[in-house]
CSV table of C-alpha atoms in Angstrom, one decimal:
chain,number,residue,atom,x,y,z
A,17,MET,CA,0.0,0.0,0.0
A,18,VAL,CA,1.0,3.6,-0.3
A,19,ALA,CA,1.4,6.2,2.3
A,20,ILE,CA,1.7,10.0,2.1
A,21,ALA,CA,5.0,11.5,3.1
A,22,PRO,CA,6.5,15.0,2.7
A,23,ASN,CA,9.1,15.5,0.0
A,24,PRO,CA,12.0,17.4,1.7
A,25,ASP,CA,13.1,18.9,-1.6
A,26,SER,CA,9.8,20.4,-2.7
A,27,GLY,CA,7.8,20.6,0.4
A,28,GLN,CA,5.0,18.8,-1.4
A,29,SER,CA,3.3,15.5,-0.6
A,30,VAL,CA,4.3,12.4,-2.5
A,31,LYS,CA,3.4,8.8,-2.4
A,32,THR,CA,5.9,6.3,-0.8
A,33,ILE,CA,5.6,2.6,-0.3
A,34,ARG,CA,4.7,1.0,3.0
A,35,GLU,CA,6.9,-2.1,2.9
A,36,ASN,CA,5.6,-5.7,3.3
A,37,LEU,CA,6.7,-9.0,1.9
A,38,LEU,CA,4.7,-8.5,-1.3
A,39,THR,CA,6.0,-5.0,-2.1
A,40,PRO,CA,8.2,-4.8,-5.2
A,41,ARG,CA,11.7,-3.8,-4.2
A,42,PHE,CA,14.6,-1.9,-5.7
A,43,TYR,CA,17.7,-4.0,-6.3
A,44,THR,CA,21.4,-3.6,-6.9
A,45,THR,CA,23.9,-6.3,-7.8
A,46,ASP,CA,27.5,-7.2,-8.4
A,47,PHE,CA,28.4,-4.9,-11.4
A,48,GLU,CA,31.9,-6.2,-11.5
A,49,GLN,CA,30.7,-9.8,-12.0
A,50,ALA,CA,28.2,-8.6,-14.7
A,51,ALA,CA,31.0,-6.8,-16.6
A,52,LYS,CA,33.0,-10.1,-16.7
A,53,LEU,CA,30.2,-12.3,-18.1
A,54,ASP,CA,31.4,-14.4,-21.0
A,55,LEU,CA,28.6,-14.1,-23.5
A,56,SER,CA,30.2,-16.1,-26.3
A,57,ARG,CA,27.8,-19.1,-26.1
A,58,GLN,CA,24.8,-16.8,-26.8
A,59,GLN,CA,26.5,-14.0,-28.7
A,60,GLU,CA,24.6,-14.5,-31.9
A,61,GLN,CA,21.2,-14.6,-30.1
A,62,LEU,CA,22.0,-11.5,-28.0
A,63,GLU,CA,23.0,-9.5,-31.1
A,64,ALA,CA,19.8,-10.5,-32.9
A,65,MET,CA,17.7,-9.4,-29.9
A,66,LEU,CA,19.7,-6.2,-29.7
A,67,ALA,CA,18.9,-5.4,-33.3
A,68,GLU,CA,15.2,-6.0,-32.5
A,69,MET,CA,15.4,-3.7,-29.5
A,70,ARG,CA,17.0,-1.0,-31.6
A,71,ALA,CA,14.2,-1.2,-34.1
A,72,ASP,CA,11.9,-0.2,-31.2
A,73,TYR,CA,8.6,-1.5,-32.6
A,74,ASN,CA,6.7,0.0,-29.7
A,75,ARG,CA,8.1,3.5,-29.9
A,76,HIS,CA,4.7,4.9,-30.9
A,77,HIS,CA,2.6,2.6,-28.7
A,78,PHE,CA,2.7,4.4,-25.4
A,79,VAL,CA,0.7,7.5,-26.4
A,80,ARG,CA,-2.5,8.2,-24.6
A,81,ASP,CA,-5.5,8.7,-27.0
A,82,ASP,CA,-8.9,10.4,-26.5
A,83,SER,CA,-10.2,7.3,-24.7
A,84,PHE,CA,-8.3,8.5,-21.6
A,85,LYS,CA,-10.5,11.7,-21.4
A,86,GLY,CA,-13.3,9.8,-19.9
A,87,THR,CA,-14.4,9.5,-16.3
A,88,TRP,CA,-14.2,6.5,-14.0
A,89,ASP,CA,-16.2,7.8,-11.1
A,90,THR,CA,-18.7,5.1,-11.6
A,91,LEU,CA,-16.3,2.4,-10.3
A,92,ASP,CA,-17.4,1.3,-6.8
A,93,ALA,CA,-15.0,2.1,-4.0
A,94,GLU,CA,-13.7,-1.4,-3.5
A,95,THR,CA,-12.9,-2.0,-7.2
A,96,ARG,CA,-11.3,1.5,-7.4
A,97,LYS,CA,-9.1,0.8,-4.4
A,98,ALA,CA,-8.1,-2.6,-5.8
A,99,PHE,CA,-7.3,-1.1,-9.2
A,100,ILE,CA,-5.2,1.7,-7.7
A,101,ASP,CA,-3.3,-0.9,-5.7
A,102,TYR,CA,-2.7,-2.8,-9.0
A,103,LEU,CA,-1.4,0.3,-10.7
A,104,GLU,CA,0.8,1.3,-7.8
A,105,ARG,CA,2.5,-2.1,-7.5
A,106,SER,CA,2.9,-2.4,-11.3
A,107,CYS,CA,4.4,1.1,-11.5
A,108,VAL,CA,6.9,0.4,-8.8
A,109,SER,CA,7.9,-2.9,-10.3
A,110,GLU,CA,8.5,-1.4,-13.7
A,111,PHE,CA,10.4,1.6,-12.2
A,112,SER,CA,12.5,-0.9,-10.2
A,113,GLY,CA,13.5,-2.6,-13.4
A,114,PHE,CA,14.3,0.8,-15.0
A,115,LEU,CA,16.6,1.7,-12.2
A,116,LEU,CA,18.5,-1.6,-12.2
A,117,PHE,CA,18.9,-1.8,-16.0
A,118,LYS,CA,19.9,1.9,-16.2
A,119,GLU,CA,22.7,1.3,-13.5
A,120,LEU,CA,23.8,-1.9,-15.2
A,121,SER,CA,24.1,0.0,-18.5
A,122,ARG,CA,26.1,2.8,-16.9
A,123,LYS,CA,28.5,0.5,-15.1
A,124,LEU,CA,29.1,-1.8,-18.1
A,125,LYS,CA,29.4,0.9,-20.8
A,126,ASN,CA,33.2,0.8,-21.2
A,127,ARG,CA,33.6,-2.9,-20.3
A,128,ASN,CA,30.9,-4.8,-22.0
A,129,PRO,CA,29.3,-2.6,-24.7
A,130,LEU,CA,26.9,-5.3,-26.0
A,131,LEU,CA,25.4,-5.9,-22.6
A,132,ALA,CA,25.5,-2.2,-21.8
A,133,GLU,CA,23.4,-1.3,-24.8
A,134,ILE,CA,20.9,-4.1,-24.2
A,135,PHE,CA,20.4,-2.9,-20.6
A,136,HIS,CA,20.1,0.7,-21.8
A,137,LEU,CA,17.3,-0.2,-24.2
A,138,MET,CA,15.5,-2.4,-21.7
A,139,ALA,CA,15.7,0.6,-19.3
A,140,ARG,CA,14.0,2.7,-22.0
A,141,ASP,CA,11.1,0.2,-22.2
A,142,GLU,CA,10.7,0.0,-18.4
A,143,ALA,CA,10.7,3.8,-18.1
A,144,ARG,CA,7.9,4.0,-20.7
A,145,HIS,CA,5.9,1.4,-18.8
A,146,ALA,CA,6.3,3.1,-15.4
A,147,GLY,CA,5.5,6.5,-16.9
A,148,PHE,CA,2.4,5.2,-18.6
A,149,LEU,CA,1.2,3.6,-15.4
A,150,ASN,CA,1.9,6.7,-13.4
A,151,LYS,CA,-0.2,8.7,-15.8
A,152,ALA,CA,-3.0,6.2,-15.3
A,153,MET,CA,-2.7,6.8,-11.6
A,154,MET,CA,-3.1,10.5,-12.2
A,155,ASP,CA,-6.5,9.8,-13.6
A,156,PHE,CA,-7.4,8.4,-10.2
A,157,GLY,CA,-5.6,11.2,-8.2
A,158,HIS,CA,-2.8,8.9,-7.1
A,159,ALA,CA,0.3,9.9,-9.0
A,160,MET,CA,3.7,8.9,-7.5
A,161,ASP,CA,6.9,11.1,-7.4
A,162,LEU,CA,9.1,8.4,-9.0
A,163,GLY,CA,12.3,10.6,-8.8
A,164,TYR,CA,11.8,11.1,-5.0
A,165,LEU,CA,11.0,7.4,-4.6
A,166,SER,CA,14.3,6.4,-6.2
A,167,LYS,CA,16.1,8.3,-3.5
A,168,ALA,CA,14.0,7.5,-0.6
A,169,ARG,CA,13.7,3.7,-0.8
A,170,THR,CA,16.1,1.2,0.4
A,171,TYR,CA,17.9,-0.9,-2.2
A,172,THR,CA,18.3,-4.7,-1.7
A,173,PHE,CA,21.5,-6.4,-2.9
A,174,PHE,CA,21.0,-9.5,-5.0
A,175,PRO,CA,23.9,-11.6,-6.3
A,176,LEU,CA,24.0,-11.5,-10.1
A,177,PRO,CA,22.7,-15.1,-10.5
A,178,TRP,CA,19.7,-14.3,-8.4
A,179,VAL,CA,19.0,-11.2,-10.6
A,180,LEU,CA,19.2,-13.3,-13.7
A,181,TYR,CA,16.7,-15.9,-12.3
A,182,THR,CA,14.3,-13.5,-10.8
A,183,VAL,CA,14.2,-10.9,-13.6
A,184,TYR,CA,13.7,-13.7,-16.2
A,185,LEU,CA,10.7,-15.0,-14.2
A,186,SER,CA,9.2,-11.6,-13.5
A,187,GLU,CA,9.3,-10.7,-17.2
A,188,LYS,CA,7.8,-14.0,-18.3
A,189,ILE,CA,5.1,-14.0,-15.6
A,190,GLY,CA,4.4,-10.4,-16.5
A,191,TYR,CA,3.9,-11.4,-20.1
A,192,TRP,CA,1.3,-14.1,-19.2
A,193,ARG,CA,-0.5,-11.7,-16.8
A,194,TYR,CA,-0.9,-9.1,-19.5
A,195,ILE,CA,-1.8,-11.4,-22.5
A,196,ILE,CA,-4.3,-13.4,-20.5
A,197,ILE,CA,-6.1,-10.2,-19.4
A,198,TYR,CA,-5.9,-8.8,-23.0
A,199,ARG,CA,-7.3,-12.0,-24.6
A,200,HIS,CA,-10.1,-12.2,-22.0
A,201,LEU,CA,-11.2,-8.6,-22.6
A,202,GLU,CA,-11.1,-9.2,-26.4
A,203,LYS,CA,-13.8,-11.8,-25.9
A,204,HIS,CA,-15.6,-9.8,-23.2
A,205,PRO,CA,-15.2,-6.1,-24.0
A,206,GLU,CA,-18.0,-5.2,-21.6
A,207,HIS,CA,-15.6,-5.8,-18.7
A,208,SER,CA,-12.9,-3.4,-20.0
A,209,PHE,CA,-13.6,-0.5,-17.6
A,210,TYR,CA,-10.4,1.5,-18.4
A,211,PRO,CA,-8.5,2.1,-21.7
A,212,LEU,CA,-5.1,1.0,-20.3
A,213,PHE,CA,-6.1,-2.6,-21.0
A,214,ASN,CA,-6.2,-1.9,-24.7
A,215,TYR,CA,-2.4,-1.5,-24.6
A,216,PHE,CA,-1.6,-4.8,-23.0
A,217,GLU,CA,-0.9,-6.8,-26.2
A,218,SER,CA,2.0,-4.7,-27.4
A,219,TRP,CA,3.1,-4.0,-23.8
A,220,CYS,CA,3.4,-7.7,-23.0
A,221,GLN,CA,5.7,-8.1,-26.1
A,222,ASP,CA,8.2,-5.9,-24.3
A,223,GLU,CA,8.0,-8.3,-21.3
A,224,ASN,CA,8.4,-11.3,-23.5
A,225,ARG,CA,11.4,-9.8,-25.3
A,226,HIS,CA,13.1,-8.9,-22.0
A,227,GLY,CA,12.5,-12.4,-20.7
A,228,ASP,CA,14.1,-13.9,-23.9
A,229,ILE,CA,17.2,-11.7,-23.3
A,230,PHE,CA,17.5,-13.0,-19.8
A,231,LYS,CA,17.1,-16.5,-21.0
A,232,ALA,CA,20.1,-16.0,-23.3
A,233,LEU,CA,22.1,-14.6,-20.4
A,234,ILE,CA,21.2,-17.6,-18.2
A,235,HIS,CA,22.1,-20.0,-21.0
A,236,SER,CA,25.4,-18.2,-21.6
A,237,GLN,CA,26.4,-19.3,-18.1
A,238,PRO,CA,26.2,-23.2,-17.8
A,239,GLN,CA,26.8,-23.1,-14.1
A,240,LEU,CA,23.4,-21.4,-13.6
A,241,LEU,CA,21.7,-24.5,-15.1
A,242,GLN,CA,23.7,-27.5,-13.9
A,243,GLY,CA,24.6,-28.9,-10.5
A,244,TRP,CA,22.4,-29.5,-7.5
A,245,GLY,CA,23.0,-26.0,-6.2
A,246,ALA,CA,21.7,-24.3,-9.4
A,247,LYS,CA,18.7,-26.6,-9.5
A,248,LEU,CA,17.8,-25.8,-5.9
A,249,TRP,CA,17.9,-22.1,-6.6
A,250,MET,CA,15.8,-22.4,-9.8
A,251,ARG,CA,13.1,-24.2,-7.8
A,252,PHE,CA,13.4,-21.6,-5.0
A,253,PHE,CA,12.8,-18.6,-7.2
A,254,LEU,CA,10.0,-20.3,-9.1
A,255,LEU,CA,8.2,-20.9,-5.8
A,256,ALA,CA,9.0,-17.4,-4.5
A,257,VAL,CA,7.5,-15.8,-7.7
A,258,PHE,CA,4.5,-18.1,-7.8
A,259,ALA,CA,3.7,-17.7,-4.1
A,260,THR,CA,4.0,-13.9,-4.4
A,261,HIS,CA,1.7,-13.9,-7.4
A,262,THR,CA,-0.9,-16.0,-5.7
A,263,LEU,CA,-1.0,-13.8,-2.6
A,264,THR,CA,-1.1,-10.5,-4.6
A,265,VAL,CA,-3.8,-11.7,-7.0
A,266,HIS,CA,-6.1,-12.8,-4.2
A,267,GLU,CA,-5.4,-9.7,-2.2
A,268,ARG,CA,-6.9,-7.7,-5.1
A,269,ALA,CA,-9.5,-10.2,-6.1
A,270,LYS,CA,-12.1,-7.4,-6.5
A,271,PHE,CA,-10.0,-6.0,-9.4
A,272,TYR,CA,-10.1,-9.3,-11.3
A,273,GLU,CA,-13.8,-9.8,-10.5
A,274,ALA,CA,-14.4,-6.4,-12.2
A,275,LEU,CA,-12.6,-7.7,-15.3
A,276,GLY,CA,-14.9,-10.7,-15.3
A,277,LEU,CA,-12.1,-13.0,-14.1
A,278,ASP,CA,-12.0,-15.5,-11.2
A,279,ALA,CA,-8.9,-14.7,-9.2
A,280,THR,CA,-8.1,-18.3,-8.4
A,281,GLU,CA,-8.5,-19.5,-12.0
A,282,PHE,CA,-6.5,-16.5,-13.3
A,283,ASP,CA,-3.7,-17.2,-10.9
A,284,ARG,CA,-3.5,-20.9,-11.7
A,285,GLU,CA,-3.5,-20.2,-15.5
A,286,VAL,CA,-0.7,-17.6,-15.1
A,287,ILE,CA,1.4,-20.0,-13.0
A,288,ALA,CA,0.9,-23.0,-15.3
A,289,LYS,CA,1.8,-20.9,-18.4
A,290,THR,CA,4.9,-19.4,-16.7
A,291,ASN,CA,6.1,-22.7,-15.4
A,292,GLU,CA,5.7,-24.2,-18.9
A,293,THR,CA,7.7,-21.3,-20.4
A,294,ALA,CA,10.4,-21.6,-17.7
A,295,ALA,CA,10.8,-25.2,-18.7
A,296,ARG,CA,12.3,-24.0,-21.9
A,297,THR,CA,15.0,-22.1,-20.0
A,298,PHE,CA,15.5,-23.8,-16.6
A,299,SER,CA,16.8,-27.3,-16.3
A,300,VAL,CA,14.2,-28.1,-13.6
A,301,VAL,CA,10.8,-26.6,-12.9
A,302,LEU,CA,8.1,-27.2,-10.3
A,303,ASN,CA,5.5,-29.9,-10.6
A,304,VAL,CA,2.4,-27.6,-10.7
A,305,ASP,CA,0.2,-30.6,-11.6
A,306,HIS,CA,1.0,-32.3,-8.3
A,307,PRO,CA,-2.3,-32.6,-6.3
A,308,GLU,CA,-0.7,-30.8,-3.3
A,309,PHE,CA,0.6,-27.8,-5.3
A,310,TYR,CA,-2.4,-25.4,-5.7
A,311,PRO,CA,-4.2,-26.5,-2.5
A,312,ARG,CA,-1.2,-25.6,-0.4
A,313,LEU,CA,-0.9,-22.2,-2.2
A,314,GLN,CA,-4.6,-21.6,-1.5
A,315,ARG,CA,-4.0,-22.4,2.2
A,316,CYS,CA,-1.4,-19.7,2.2
A,317,VAL,CA,-4.0,-17.3,0.9
A,318,GLU,CA,-6.4,-18.1,3.7
A,319,ILE,CA,-3.7,-17.7,6.3
A,320,SER,CA,-2.6,-14.4,4.7
A,321,LYS,CA,-6.1,-13.1,5.3
A,322,LYS,CA,-5.8,-13.9,9.0
A,323,LEU,CA,-2.4,-12.0,9.1
A,324,GLN,CA,-4.1,-9.0,7.4
A,325,ALA,CA,-6.9,-9.0,10.0
A,326,ILE,CA,-4.3,-9.1,12.8
A,327,GLU,CA,-2.4,-6.2,11.3
A,328,ALA,CA,-5.6,-4.2,10.9
A,329,SER,CA,-6.4,-4.5,14.6
A,330,ASN,CA,-5.7,-1.9,17.2
A,331,GLN,CA,-3.5,-4.1,19.4
A,332,PRO,CA,0.0,-3.2,20.3
A,333,GLN,CA,2.7,-4.2,17.8
A,334,TRP,CA,4.4,-6.7,20.1
A,335,LEU,CA,1.0,-8.5,20.5
A,336,LYS,CA,0.4,-8.4,16.8
A,337,ALA,CA,3.9,-9.9,16.1
A,338,LEU,CA,3.2,-12.7,18.7
A,339,ARG,CA,-0.2,-13.5,17.1
A,340,LYS,CA,1.2,-13.5,13.6
A,341,LEU,CA,4.0,-15.9,14.4
A,342,PRO,CA,2.1,-19.2,14.2
A,343,HIS,CA,0.4,-18.1,11.0
A,344,GLN,CA,3.7,-17.1,9.4
A,345,LEU,CA,5.2,-20.5,10.4
A,346,ALA,CA,2.2,-22.2,8.9
A,347,ILE,CA,2.7,-20.4,5.5
A,348,ALA,CA,6.4,-21.3,5.6
A,349,GLY,CA,5.5,-24.9,6.3
A,350,HIS,CA,3.1,-25.0,3.3
A,351,LEU,CA,5.8,-23.4,1.0
A,352,LEU,CA,8.4,-25.9,2.3
A,353,ARG,CA,6.2,-28.8,1.5
A,354,ILE,CA,5.7,-27.4,-2.1
A,355,TYR,CA,9.4,-26.9,-2.4
A,356,LEU,CA,10.1,-30.5,-1.5
A,357,LEU,CA,7.7,-32.0,-4.0
A,358,PRO,CA,9.7,-33.9,-6.7
A,359,PRO,CA,10.6,-31.4,-9.5
A,360,VAL,CA,10.2,-31.9,-13.2
A,361,ASN,CA,13.3,-32.5,-15.3
A,362,ALA,CA,12.8,-29.8,-17.9
A,363,GLN,CA,16.1,-30.2,-19.7
A,364,GLN,CA,15.1,-33.5,-21.3
A,365,GLU,CA,12.3,-31.6,-23.2
A,366,TRP,CA,14.6,-28.9,-24.6
A,367,GLY,CA,14.4,-28.8,-28.3
A,368,THR,CA,10.8,-30.2,-28.3
A,369,VAL,CA,8.4,-28.2,-30.4
A,370,HIS,CA,5.5,-26.7,-28.3
C-alpha cells in the first residue's frame, strides 16, 4: 500500500511505499561480475535481440489517446481501491526494473558494450511502462513522485545469478498476466472499464522480449543451469515468484472480479503458463500438476487473510507480532512442502516443439 510522506526537496506530498513481503523492491547487484560475463555461447542470439530492441517497434505505442479523457467515477469504492493498488505495484515494479537496468548499462558501458546497450534499451522500455502507469494513476488522483521514490527507498543487494533468475521470471510472468487479461477482454469487452487494458498486447511483447534476453544470459552461463545448487535455486525462485503472485492476485481479487475473471482460475493459469515457459529455460521446474501444489498455495492465501486481520487490529505491535508468528510459520510450512515436491526435469524436453 502507499502512504503520504513529505518531499523534503519540494515541500509537497508524494506517495511512498509501505513495505511488506509482497511489495516490489529496488535492487542492486555485483556490477563487476556482470562486466566479466562471457557471452560467447549466446553472442549471436543476443546480437539479434539487440537489433530488434534498436528497431523499437513499440516507440509509438505508449501514447494516450482520446479514450483516456473519460471519467471513471462510476467504479465502486472497493474496485477502485483494488485497481489503484494494482497500478501502484505495477508502476513500482516497472520503475525498479528501469533503475536496475539503467545502472547496469552505466556500469558496463566501457567494459561490456553489447550488454550495456541491451540494458540501456530495456531501461528505456521499463521507463515507458512506469511513466504510462503513473499517468493512469493521475486519472485516479494517485500519481507517484518516482524521482523522489528512487532516492527514498532502500535498495536490496541480490547476487547476479539471483538477478538473472528473478528478472527472467518476473518478465515472463508479466507477459502471461498481460496477455491473458488482454485476450479475455477481447472476448468480453463489456468488462474493460479503463483504456489501459487496450495497450496490453504490445506491452506484453516488451516483457516477452526482455525475458528472452535473460534466457540467453542464463544459457550463456552453464553453471546457472547445472549442478544441485543451481537446481535448488531455480526451484526456490520459481516458488517465490509463484507464491507472491498467488497472494497478490487474491489480495486484489475485486479487481479481477471487475474484469470478469475469477482470481483463483486466473492465478493458476498464469502460474501454469509461466512454469511451462520456464521449462524451456530452466533445467528443472516445479510440478504444478501435483495434487498438493495449488491447495497448499490456497491455504497460504487463507492464512494471509488472517495476518491482514491481525495487522488491521488496534492491538500493540508486540502482540500483533506474537499473534502473527504461528500463521507465518504455517505459511512457511506449506511453502516448504511445495518446495520438497519432486521437481520436473525440464532439460530433457529442450528442443521439443511446443
